[in-house]
Short mmCIF file of C-alpha atoms and ligand atoms in Angstrom, two decimals:
data_model
loop_
_atom_site.label_atom_id
_atom_site.label_comp_id
_atom_site.label_asym_id
_atom_site.label_seq_id
_atom_site.Cartn_x
_atom_site.Cartn_y
_atom_site.Cartn_z
CA MET D 20 25.67 4.13 1.35
CA TYR D 21 29.19 2.86 0.91
CA THR D 22 29.67 6.16 -0.94
CA THR D 23 27.48 8.45 1.18
CA ASP D 24 29.08 11.74 2.12
CA LEU D 25 29.92 11.35 5.80
CA ARG D 26 31.88 14.58 6.29
CA THR D 27 30.87 17.02 9.01
CA LYS D 28 29.18 20.29 8.03
CA GLU D 29 32.34 22.29 8.78
CA GLN D 30 34.53 20.02 6.69
CA LYS D 31 32.10 20.26 3.79
CA GLN D 32 32.08 24.06 3.93
CA LYS D 33 35.87 24.18 4.01
CA ASP D 34 36.19 21.87 1.01
CA GLN D 35 33.56 23.90 -0.82
CA ARG D 36 35.47 27.17 -0.29
CA GLU D 37 38.66 25.62 -1.62
CA ALA D 38 36.85 24.28 -4.66
CA ILE D 39 35.30 27.63 -5.56
CA ALA D 40 38.62 29.42 -5.21
CA GLN D 41 40.12 27.55 -8.13
CA VAL D 42 37.89 27.63 -11.22
CA GLY D 43 39.91 28.20 -14.40
CA GLU D 44 39.66 27.68 -18.13
CA ASP D 45 40.77 24.07 -17.82
CA ASP D 46 37.93 23.47 -15.41
CA ILE D 47 35.39 24.76 -17.90
CA ALA D 48 36.77 22.44 -20.59
CA PHE D 49 36.74 19.62 -18.04
CA GLN D 50 33.08 20.19 -17.20
CA ALA D 51 32.24 20.29 -20.91
CA ARG D 52 33.80 16.85 -21.36
CA ILE D 53 31.71 15.50 -18.50
CA ASP D 54 28.54 17.10 -19.85
CA ASP D 55 29.34 15.35 -23.12
CA ASP D 56 29.38 12.00 -21.22
CA GLN D 57 33.09 11.46 -21.78
CA PHE D 58 35.11 9.47 -19.29
CA ILE D 59 37.98 11.07 -17.40
CA GLU D 60 41.11 8.91 -17.26
CA PRO D 61 43.93 9.03 -14.67
CA LYS D 62 46.39 11.25 -16.53
CA ASP D 63 43.74 13.67 -17.84
CA TYR D 64 43.37 17.13 -16.39
CA MET D 65 40.96 17.26 -13.46
CA PRO D 66 40.15 19.95 -10.90
CA GLU D 67 41.74 19.35 -7.51
CA ALA D 68 38.31 19.27 -5.84
CA TYR D 69 37.15 16.52 -8.22
CA ARG D 70 40.25 14.49 -7.42
CA LYS D 71 39.82 15.00 -3.68
CA THR D 72 36.13 14.18 -3.69
CA LEU D 73 36.72 11.04 -5.71
CA ILE D 74 39.55 9.85 -3.49
CA ARG D 75 37.32 10.28 -0.45
CA GLN D 76 34.36 8.57 -2.10
CA ILE D 77 36.30 5.65 -3.60
CA ALA D 78 38.39 5.09 -0.46
CA GLN D 79 35.28 5.10 1.71
CA HIS D 80 33.68 2.66 -0.68
CA ALA D 81 36.77 0.41 -0.56
CA HIS D 82 36.90 0.53 3.25
CA SER D 83 33.20 -0.41 3.35
CA GLU D 84 33.83 -3.52 1.26
CA ILE D 85 36.73 -4.53 3.51
CA VAL D 86 35.01 -3.86 6.85
CA GLY D 87 31.86 -5.41 5.37
CA MET D 88 33.54 -8.80 5.49
CA LEU D 89 33.56 -8.75 9.29
CA PRO D 90 29.87 -9.12 10.23
CA GLU D 91 29.67 -12.09 7.84
CA GLY D 92 33.06 -13.59 8.66
CA ASN D 93 31.71 -13.83 12.18
CA TRP D 94 29.38 -16.63 10.99
CA VAL D 95 31.62 -18.75 8.75
CA THR D 96 32.43 -21.33 11.41
CA ARG D 97 28.80 -21.52 12.48
CA ALA D 98 27.16 -21.88 9.06
CA PRO D 99 24.56 -24.64 9.40
CA SER D 100 25.69 -26.71 6.39
CA LEU D 101 28.69 -27.16 4.14
CA ARG D 102 26.71 -25.64 1.25
CA ARG D 103 25.96 -22.48 3.23
CA LYS D 104 29.55 -22.28 4.42
CA LEU D 105 30.96 -22.48 0.87
CA ILE D 106 28.53 -19.82 -0.33
CA LEU D 107 29.36 -17.50 2.56
CA ILE D 108 33.11 -17.87 2.08
CA ALA D 109 32.74 -17.17 -1.66
CA LYS D 110 30.70 -14.05 -0.97
CA ILE D 111 33.17 -12.77 1.60
CA GLN D 112 36.03 -13.39 -0.82
CA ASP D 113 34.16 -11.34 -3.42
CA GLU D 114 33.89 -8.45 -0.95
CA ALA D 115 37.66 -8.56 -0.42
CA GLY D 116 37.98 -8.39 -4.20
CA HIS D 117 35.65 -5.38 -4.36
CA GLY D 118 37.81 -3.62 -1.80
CA LEU D 119 40.92 -4.32 -3.88
CA TYR D 120 39.37 -3.15 -7.18
CA LEU D 121 38.40 0.08 -5.46
CA TYR D 122 41.72 0.68 -3.72
CA SER D 123 43.35 0.29 -7.15
CA ALA D 124 40.97 2.83 -8.63
CA ALA D 125 41.78 5.27 -5.81
CA GLU D 126 45.50 4.76 -6.36
CA THR D 127 45.19 6.00 -9.94
CA LEU D 128 44.33 9.38 -8.40
CA GLY D 129 47.70 9.58 -6.69
CA VAL D 130 47.14 8.19 -3.19
CA SER D 131 49.06 5.19 -1.91
CA ARG D 132 47.40 1.98 -0.79
CA ASP D 133 49.38 1.96 2.43
CA ASP D 134 48.17 5.45 3.33
CA LEU D 135 44.56 4.47 2.75
CA VAL D 136 44.86 1.35 4.86
CA GLN D 137 46.61 3.31 7.58
CA GLN D 138 43.82 5.90 7.65
CA LEU D 139 41.29 3.12 8.16
CA HIS D 140 43.31 1.51 10.92
CA GLU D 141 43.81 4.80 12.73
CA GLY D 142 40.07 5.42 12.68
CA LYS D 143 40.48 8.50 10.45
CA ALA D 144 38.60 7.08 7.48
CA LYS D 145 34.87 6.55 7.26
CA TYR D 146 33.08 3.45 6.03
CA SER D 147 29.40 2.60 5.67
CA THR D 148 27.45 2.88 8.93
CA ILE D 149 25.73 -0.42 8.26
CA PHE D 150 28.76 -2.48 9.25
CA ASN D 151 28.77 -1.14 12.79
CA TYR D 152 25.63 -3.14 13.55
CA PRO D 153 26.08 -6.64 14.97
CA SER D 154 25.08 -9.86 13.16
CA LEU D 155 23.31 -11.64 15.99
CA ASN D 156 21.66 -14.71 14.53
CA TRP D 157 22.08 -16.85 11.42
CA ALA D 158 19.13 -15.19 9.69
CA ASP D 159 21.15 -11.95 9.83
CA ILE D 160 23.40 -13.44 7.15
CA GLY D 161 20.34 -13.78 4.95
CA ALA D 162 19.13 -10.28 5.77
CA ILE D 163 22.55 -8.81 5.03
CA GLY D 164 22.75 -10.43 1.59
CA TRP D 165 19.19 -9.54 0.73
CA LEU D 166 18.97 -6.00 2.16
CA VAL D 167 22.51 -4.68 2.55
CA ASP D 168 23.81 -6.05 -0.73
CA GLY D 169 20.46 -5.16 -2.29
CA ALA D 170 20.88 -1.55 -1.19
CA ALA D 171 24.49 -1.59 -2.35
CA ILE D 172 23.39 -2.79 -5.80
CA THR D 173 20.81 -0.02 -6.06
CA ASN D 174 23.56 2.50 -5.34
CA GLN D 175 26.25 0.88 -7.46
CA ILE D 176 24.46 0.22 -10.73
CA PRO D 177 24.29 3.93 -11.65
CA LEU D 178 27.96 4.26 -10.66
CA CYS D 179 28.89 1.98 -13.57
CA ARG D 180 28.41 5.16 -15.62
CA THR D 181 30.28 7.44 -13.28
CA SER D 182 32.60 9.94 -15.00
CA TYR D 183 35.92 8.60 -13.71
CA GLY D 184 37.00 5.68 -15.93
CA PRO D 185 38.82 3.48 -13.39
CA TYR D 186 35.97 3.88 -10.87
CA ALA D 187 33.32 3.05 -13.48
CA ARG D 188 35.24 -0.04 -14.61
CA ALA D 189 35.63 -1.23 -11.01
CA MET D 190 31.88 -0.77 -10.53
CA VAL D 191 31.05 -2.83 -13.62
CA ARG D 192 33.05 -5.71 -12.18
CA VAL D 193 31.52 -5.27 -8.72
CA CYS D 194 27.95 -5.17 -10.05
CA LYS D 195 28.44 -8.39 -12.02
CA GLU D 196 29.38 -10.12 -8.77
CA GLU D 197 26.80 -8.54 -6.46
CA SER D 198 23.73 -10.19 -7.85
CA PHE D 199 24.79 -13.57 -6.46
CA HIS D 200 25.22 -11.93 -3.04
CA GLN D 201 21.67 -10.69 -2.96
CA ARG D 202 20.18 -13.90 -4.30
CA GLN D 203 21.98 -16.16 -1.84
CA GLY D 204 20.78 -13.90 0.99
CA TYR D 205 17.20 -13.99 -0.20
CA GLU D 206 17.34 -17.76 -0.64
CA LEU D 207 18.61 -18.07 2.94
CA MET D 208 15.74 -15.86 4.14
CA MET D 209 13.32 -18.06 2.20
CA ALA D 210 14.67 -21.19 3.91
CA MET D 211 14.22 -19.54 7.31
CA ALA D 212 10.83 -17.98 6.59
CA LYS D 213 9.42 -21.26 5.30
CA GLY D 214 11.01 -23.28 8.12
CA SER D 215 9.88 -23.94 11.68
CA GLU D 216 8.07 -21.31 13.72
CA ALA D 217 11.34 -20.53 15.53
CA GLN D 218 13.19 -20.09 12.24
CA LYS D 219 10.47 -17.80 10.93
CA GLN D 220 10.79 -15.70 14.07
CA MET D 221 14.54 -15.44 13.57
CA ALA D 222 13.98 -14.25 10.00
CA GLN D 223 11.45 -11.64 11.14
CA ASP D 224 13.78 -10.51 13.92
CA ALA D 225 16.64 -10.09 11.44
CA LEU D 226 14.42 -8.06 9.11
CA ASN D 227 13.28 -5.90 12.03
CA ARG D 228 16.84 -5.04 12.97
CA TRP D 229 18.31 -4.58 9.45
CA TRP D 230 15.48 -2.73 7.74
CA TRP D 231 16.06 0.80 9.04
CA PRO D 232 19.86 0.67 8.98
CA SER D 233 19.59 -0.50 5.34
CA LEU D 234 17.47 2.54 4.46
CA MET D 235 20.01 4.76 6.21
CA MET D 236 22.73 3.40 3.92
CA PHE D 237 21.50 5.78 1.21
CA GLY D 238 22.50 8.72 3.38
CA PRO D 239 20.67 11.77 4.71
CA PRO D 240 17.55 13.12 2.98
CA ASP D 241 18.11 15.30 -0.08
CA GLU D 242 17.33 18.59 1.66
CA GLU D 243 20.23 17.93 4.03
CA SER D 244 22.79 16.72 1.51
CA THR D 245 23.93 20.01 0.04
CA HIS D 246 26.81 18.50 -1.89
CA THR D 247 24.68 16.35 -4.08
CA ALA D 248 24.51 19.10 -6.72
CA GLN D 249 28.28 19.28 -7.28
CA SER D 250 28.67 15.51 -7.29
CA MET D 251 25.79 15.19 -9.76
CA ALA D 252 27.36 17.82 -12.04
CA TRP D 253 30.59 15.83 -11.97
CA LYS D 254 28.61 12.63 -12.55
CA ILE D 255 30.25 10.87 -9.64
CA LYS D 256 26.77 10.57 -8.24
CA ARG D 257 23.92 9.93 -10.66
CA PHE D 258 20.80 9.94 -8.48
CA THR D 259 19.97 11.61 -5.17
CA ASN D 260 19.88 9.74 -1.86
CA ASP D 261 16.08 9.89 -1.67
CA GLU D 262 15.63 8.70 -5.26
CA LEU D 263 17.80 5.65 -4.63
CA ARG D 264 16.17 4.95 -1.27
CA GLN D 265 12.72 5.03 -2.87
CA ARG D 266 13.87 2.75 -5.67
CA PHE D 267 15.19 0.25 -3.10
CA ILE D 268 12.01 0.31 -1.03
CA ASP D 269 9.79 -0.15 -4.08
CA ALA D 270 11.87 -3.14 -5.21
CA THR D 271 12.12 -4.74 -1.77
CA ILE D 272 8.59 -4.63 -0.34
CA PRO D 273 7.18 -7.25 -2.75
CA GLN D 274 10.18 -9.46 -1.88
CA ALA D 275 9.35 -9.18 1.84
CA GLU D 276 5.72 -10.03 1.07
CA ALA D 277 6.80 -13.11 -0.87
CA LEU D 278 8.66 -14.24 2.25
CA GLY D 279 5.57 -13.69 4.39
CA LEU D 280 7.55 -11.25 6.56
CA THR D 281 6.56 -7.74 7.63
CA VAL D 282 8.71 -4.67 7.27
CA PRO D 283 8.88 -2.90 10.67
CA ASP D 284 7.26 0.32 9.49
CA PRO D 285 3.61 0.98 10.45
CA ASP D 286 3.50 3.95 8.05
CA LEU D 287 4.50 1.96 5.03
CA LYS D 288 1.82 1.89 2.35
CA TRP D 289 1.45 1.94 -1.40
CA ASN D 290 0.70 5.41 -2.75
CA GLU D 291 -1.36 4.95 -5.88
CA GLU D 292 -0.93 8.55 -6.97
CA ARG D 293 2.87 8.65 -6.68
CA GLY D 294 3.28 5.09 -7.90
CA HIS D 295 5.64 4.50 -4.97
CA TYR D 296 5.54 3.28 -1.40
CA ASP D 297 5.25 5.93 1.32
CA TYR D 298 7.38 5.16 4.34
CA GLY D 299 7.82 6.35 7.92
CA ASP D 300 10.40 8.72 9.40
CA ILE D 301 13.98 7.54 9.58
CA ASP D 302 15.86 8.08 12.83
CA TRP D 303 18.65 10.35 11.57
CA ASP D 304 19.98 10.94 15.07
CA GLU D 305 20.86 7.26 15.16
CA PHE D 306 22.51 7.53 11.74
CA TRP D 307 24.72 10.46 12.75
CA SER D 308 25.65 8.86 16.03
CA VAL D 309 26.81 5.75 14.13
CA VAL D 310 28.76 8.00 11.72
CA ARG D 311 30.48 9.56 14.72
CA GLY D 312 31.58 6.10 15.82
CA ASP D 313 28.92 5.23 18.39
CA GLY D 314 27.82 2.10 16.52
CA ILE D 315 27.70 -1.00 18.69
CA CYS D 316 30.56 -2.64 16.80
CA ALA D 317 32.64 0.39 15.73
CA ARG D 318 35.60 -0.36 17.98
CA ASP D 319 35.52 -4.11 17.35
CA ARG D 320 35.56 -3.64 13.60
CA ILE D 321 38.71 -1.55 13.52
CA GLN D 322 40.38 -3.72 16.15
CA ALA D 323 39.64 -6.80 14.05
CA ARG D 324 41.10 -5.13 10.95
CA VAL D 325 44.25 -4.06 12.74
CA LYS D 326 44.69 -7.48 14.29
CA ALA D 327 44.31 -9.21 10.90
CA TYR D 328 46.88 -6.82 9.43
CA ASP D 329 49.35 -7.28 12.27
CA ASP D 330 48.90 -11.05 12.37
CA GLY D 331 49.72 -11.15 8.65
CA ALA D 332 52.94 -9.16 9.03
CA TRP D 333 55.19 -12.22 9.11
CA VAL D 334 53.67 -13.49 5.87
CA ARG D 335 54.40 -10.20 4.12
CA GLU D 336 57.92 -10.11 5.52
CA ALA D 337 58.57 -13.66 4.35
CA ALA D 338 57.26 -12.81 0.87
CA GLU D 339 59.54 -9.76 0.72
CA ALA D 340 62.56 -11.76 1.87
CA TYR D 341 61.81 -14.46 -0.68
CA ALA D 342 61.39 -11.94 -3.50
CA ALA D 343 64.68 -10.24 -2.55
CA LYS D 344 66.50 -13.57 -2.47
CA GLN D 345 65.08 -14.62 -5.85
CA GLN D 346 66.18 -11.34 -7.36
CA GLN D 347 69.67 -11.70 -5.90
CA SER D 348 70.16 -15.18 -7.30
CA ALA D 349 68.82 -14.01 -10.67
CA GLU D 350 71.40 -11.22 -10.70
CA VAL D 351 74.24 -13.60 -9.80
CA ALA D 352 73.28 -16.10 -12.51
CA MET K 8 53.78 0.01 7.47
CA SER K 9 56.23 -2.04 5.49
CA ASN K 10 57.63 -0.98 2.14
CA GLN K 11 54.81 -0.63 -0.29
CA TRP K 12 54.86 -3.52 -2.73
CA ASP K 13 55.14 -2.86 -6.44
CA LEU K 14 51.99 -2.29 -8.39
CA TYR K 15 51.47 -4.67 -11.32
CA GLU K 16 49.06 -4.30 -14.23
CA VAL K 17 47.16 -7.49 -14.96
CA PHE K 18 46.20 -8.69 -18.45
CA ILE K 19 43.94 -11.69 -18.95
CA ARG K 20 43.19 -13.87 -21.96
CA SER K 21 39.63 -15.01 -21.50
CA LYS K 22 39.98 -17.89 -23.94
CA ASN K 23 42.41 -19.04 -26.56
CA GLY K 24 41.91 -17.19 -29.80
CA THR K 25 41.48 -13.82 -28.06
CA SER K 26 44.23 -11.44 -26.95
CA HIS K 27 45.15 -10.52 -23.39
CA LYS K 28 43.10 -7.61 -22.14
CA HIS K 29 43.77 -5.24 -19.24
CA ALA K 30 41.78 -6.44 -16.21
CA GLY K 31 43.09 -4.17 -13.43
CA SER K 32 46.04 -3.94 -11.12
CA ILE K 33 47.42 -5.63 -8.06
CA HIS K 34 50.19 -5.25 -5.47
CA ALA K 35 52.72 -8.02 -5.03
CA ALA K 36 56.21 -8.64 -3.68
CA ASP K 37 57.29 -10.17 -6.99
CA ALA K 38 55.94 -11.19 -10.39
CA ASN K 39 55.04 -14.75 -9.41
CA MET K 40 53.06 -13.53 -6.46
CA ALA K 41 51.37 -11.01 -8.76
CA ILE K 42 50.21 -13.90 -10.96
CA ASP K 43 48.93 -15.88 -7.97
CA ASN K 44 47.09 -12.88 -6.57
CA ALA K 45 45.71 -11.93 -9.97
CA ARG K 46 44.37 -15.47 -10.29
CA ASP K 47 42.47 -15.04 -7.01
CA LEU K 48 41.31 -11.51 -7.74
CA TYR K 49 40.43 -11.51 -11.43
CA THR K 50 39.56 -15.10 -12.37
CA ARG K 51 37.27 -16.33 -9.60
CA ARG K 52 34.59 -17.13 -12.16
CA SER K 53 36.60 -18.72 -14.97
CA GLU K 54 37.34 -15.38 -16.60
CA GLY K 55 40.75 -16.46 -17.84
CA THR K 56 43.02 -19.09 -19.37
CA SER K 57 46.22 -17.06 -19.24
CA ILE K 58 47.57 -14.13 -17.20
CA TRP K 59 50.25 -11.53 -17.96
CA VAL K 60 51.54 -9.20 -15.28
CA VAL K 61 53.84 -6.24 -15.80
CA ARG K 62 55.14 -3.77 -13.27
CA SER K 63 53.15 -0.56 -13.70
CA LYS K 64 56.29 1.53 -13.58
CA ASP K 65 57.68 -0.33 -16.59
CA ILE K 66 54.82 0.86 -18.78
CA THR K 67 55.44 3.91 -20.94
CA ALA K 68 52.22 5.72 -21.71
CA SER K 69 51.44 8.49 -24.17
CA ASP K 70 50.67 11.87 -22.65
CA PRO K 71 46.97 12.82 -22.83
CA GLY K 72 48.09 16.41 -23.30
CA GLU K 73 49.62 15.36 -26.60
CA ALA K 74 46.62 13.36 -27.75
CA ALA K 75 45.79 15.98 -30.38
CA ALA K 76 49.27 16.00 -31.88
CA LEU K 77 49.40 12.22 -31.89
CA PHE K 78 45.99 11.24 -33.08
CA GLU K 79 44.40 14.13 -34.97
CA PRO K 80 46.51 13.70 -38.14
CA ALA K 81 44.70 10.42 -38.74
CA GLU K 82 41.31 12.12 -38.65
CA SER K 83 41.88 14.08 -41.86
CA LYS K 84 43.04 11.02 -43.81
CA ILE K 85 39.62 9.75 -44.64
CA TYR K 86 40.93 8.22 -47.88
CA ARG K 87 42.26 5.40 -45.67
CA HIS K 88 38.70 4.14 -45.25
CA PRO K 89 36.89 2.06 -47.88
CA THR K 90 33.78 4.25 -47.69
CA PHE K 91 35.78 7.16 -49.16
CA TYR K 92 35.54 5.60 -52.62
CA ASP K 93 32.43 5.82 -54.81
CA ILE K 94 31.97 2.67 -56.83
CA PRO K 95 28.85 2.20 -58.96
CA LYS K 96 26.32 -0.15 -57.37
CA ASP K 97 26.27 -2.53 -60.32
CA VAL K 98 29.98 -3.36 -60.05
CA PRO K 99 30.05 -6.69 -58.20
CA ASN K 100 32.28 -8.09 -55.44
CA ILE K 101 34.10 -4.93 -54.36
FE1 FE2 N 406 30.67 -5.69 -2.46
FE1 FE2 N 407 28.24 -7.83 -1.89
#
């Protein structure tokens, strides 16, 4: 997920040791406030490990929103109608907004925006693995809205009640805007699936390629995500990866059926007893190789970000010069 | 990286008759740019009819560590609330 823990095992163990070393009386009072469902606000006491974990999680989430604009931006000039183009631009603009809400939330924890952006550009920061897959045909734009935004919504709704106030408030705003993203994607898939035979094939092909990566967005299975317990205790994570993944699958299968498309999983079937769908094995080797930066588009994504930033330098410089000049003439007057 | 731009807090009036409410924050080179950017970021769906921006560093905030000293005295003054007073049920209009 945008917020999935993508640290290596060694890094996790190191962070864990540091966290354990520092439990004091304040920390006990802090945990009691969280257990009581109180929100933590920027100037309140918080354990260093909580602050660090949140900065990592929120920054990674912000980077995901920003990089997430790229696979879709790729199709703006090729949208098949003015209507679709307007919708796509509006959605992409929302994602930029989500990134900005989240960077602001991270800044309240004492990091600077410039540092966060720099970490992304230097390839030191992680973002969701999903955005390192290419968007190959127009139906991919539908599949992204339907599946990727759908998975993001599943993950983000519980985060509206996360314990850190600024993060929770950002999530409320994000969630209000996401539902349009998913619906426009599904509507696009509907148009393709009910269209010509070739269009239907494109829709099926997009589903085939985006299905598994979308399931991977929820992160590794619970038995491998050892840090879930701490994050759950801090209420910066409210459900486990597997719980959210199951919720997403259960919600999405009937939607695929309504499109007349087939999810590329021969093991998928309704389990009457569990009241959930059973699903096949996920290729976690692929997931970890994408985390490590082997995704097809990994290099392109960062290059595109850096280029956009560098190309905009003259605009920022002009704005700074203008602001300085305005201030000067205000002081003279 | 260039100089980091100032952080502004953004307050939005959703419609006339309501007060401005904190919406979030934004970076900008100056106050006018902060308003323009806040328009794009916080009112994409007609959320506002008026925007205030103020540089974050110009805000003076109370210290959460002193919350008890500041706010607890009010808690014991329950006689400031109408429910503190027992008035017989048959007395009208009070
Ligand atoms: Fe988003
Ligand atoms: Fe979205």
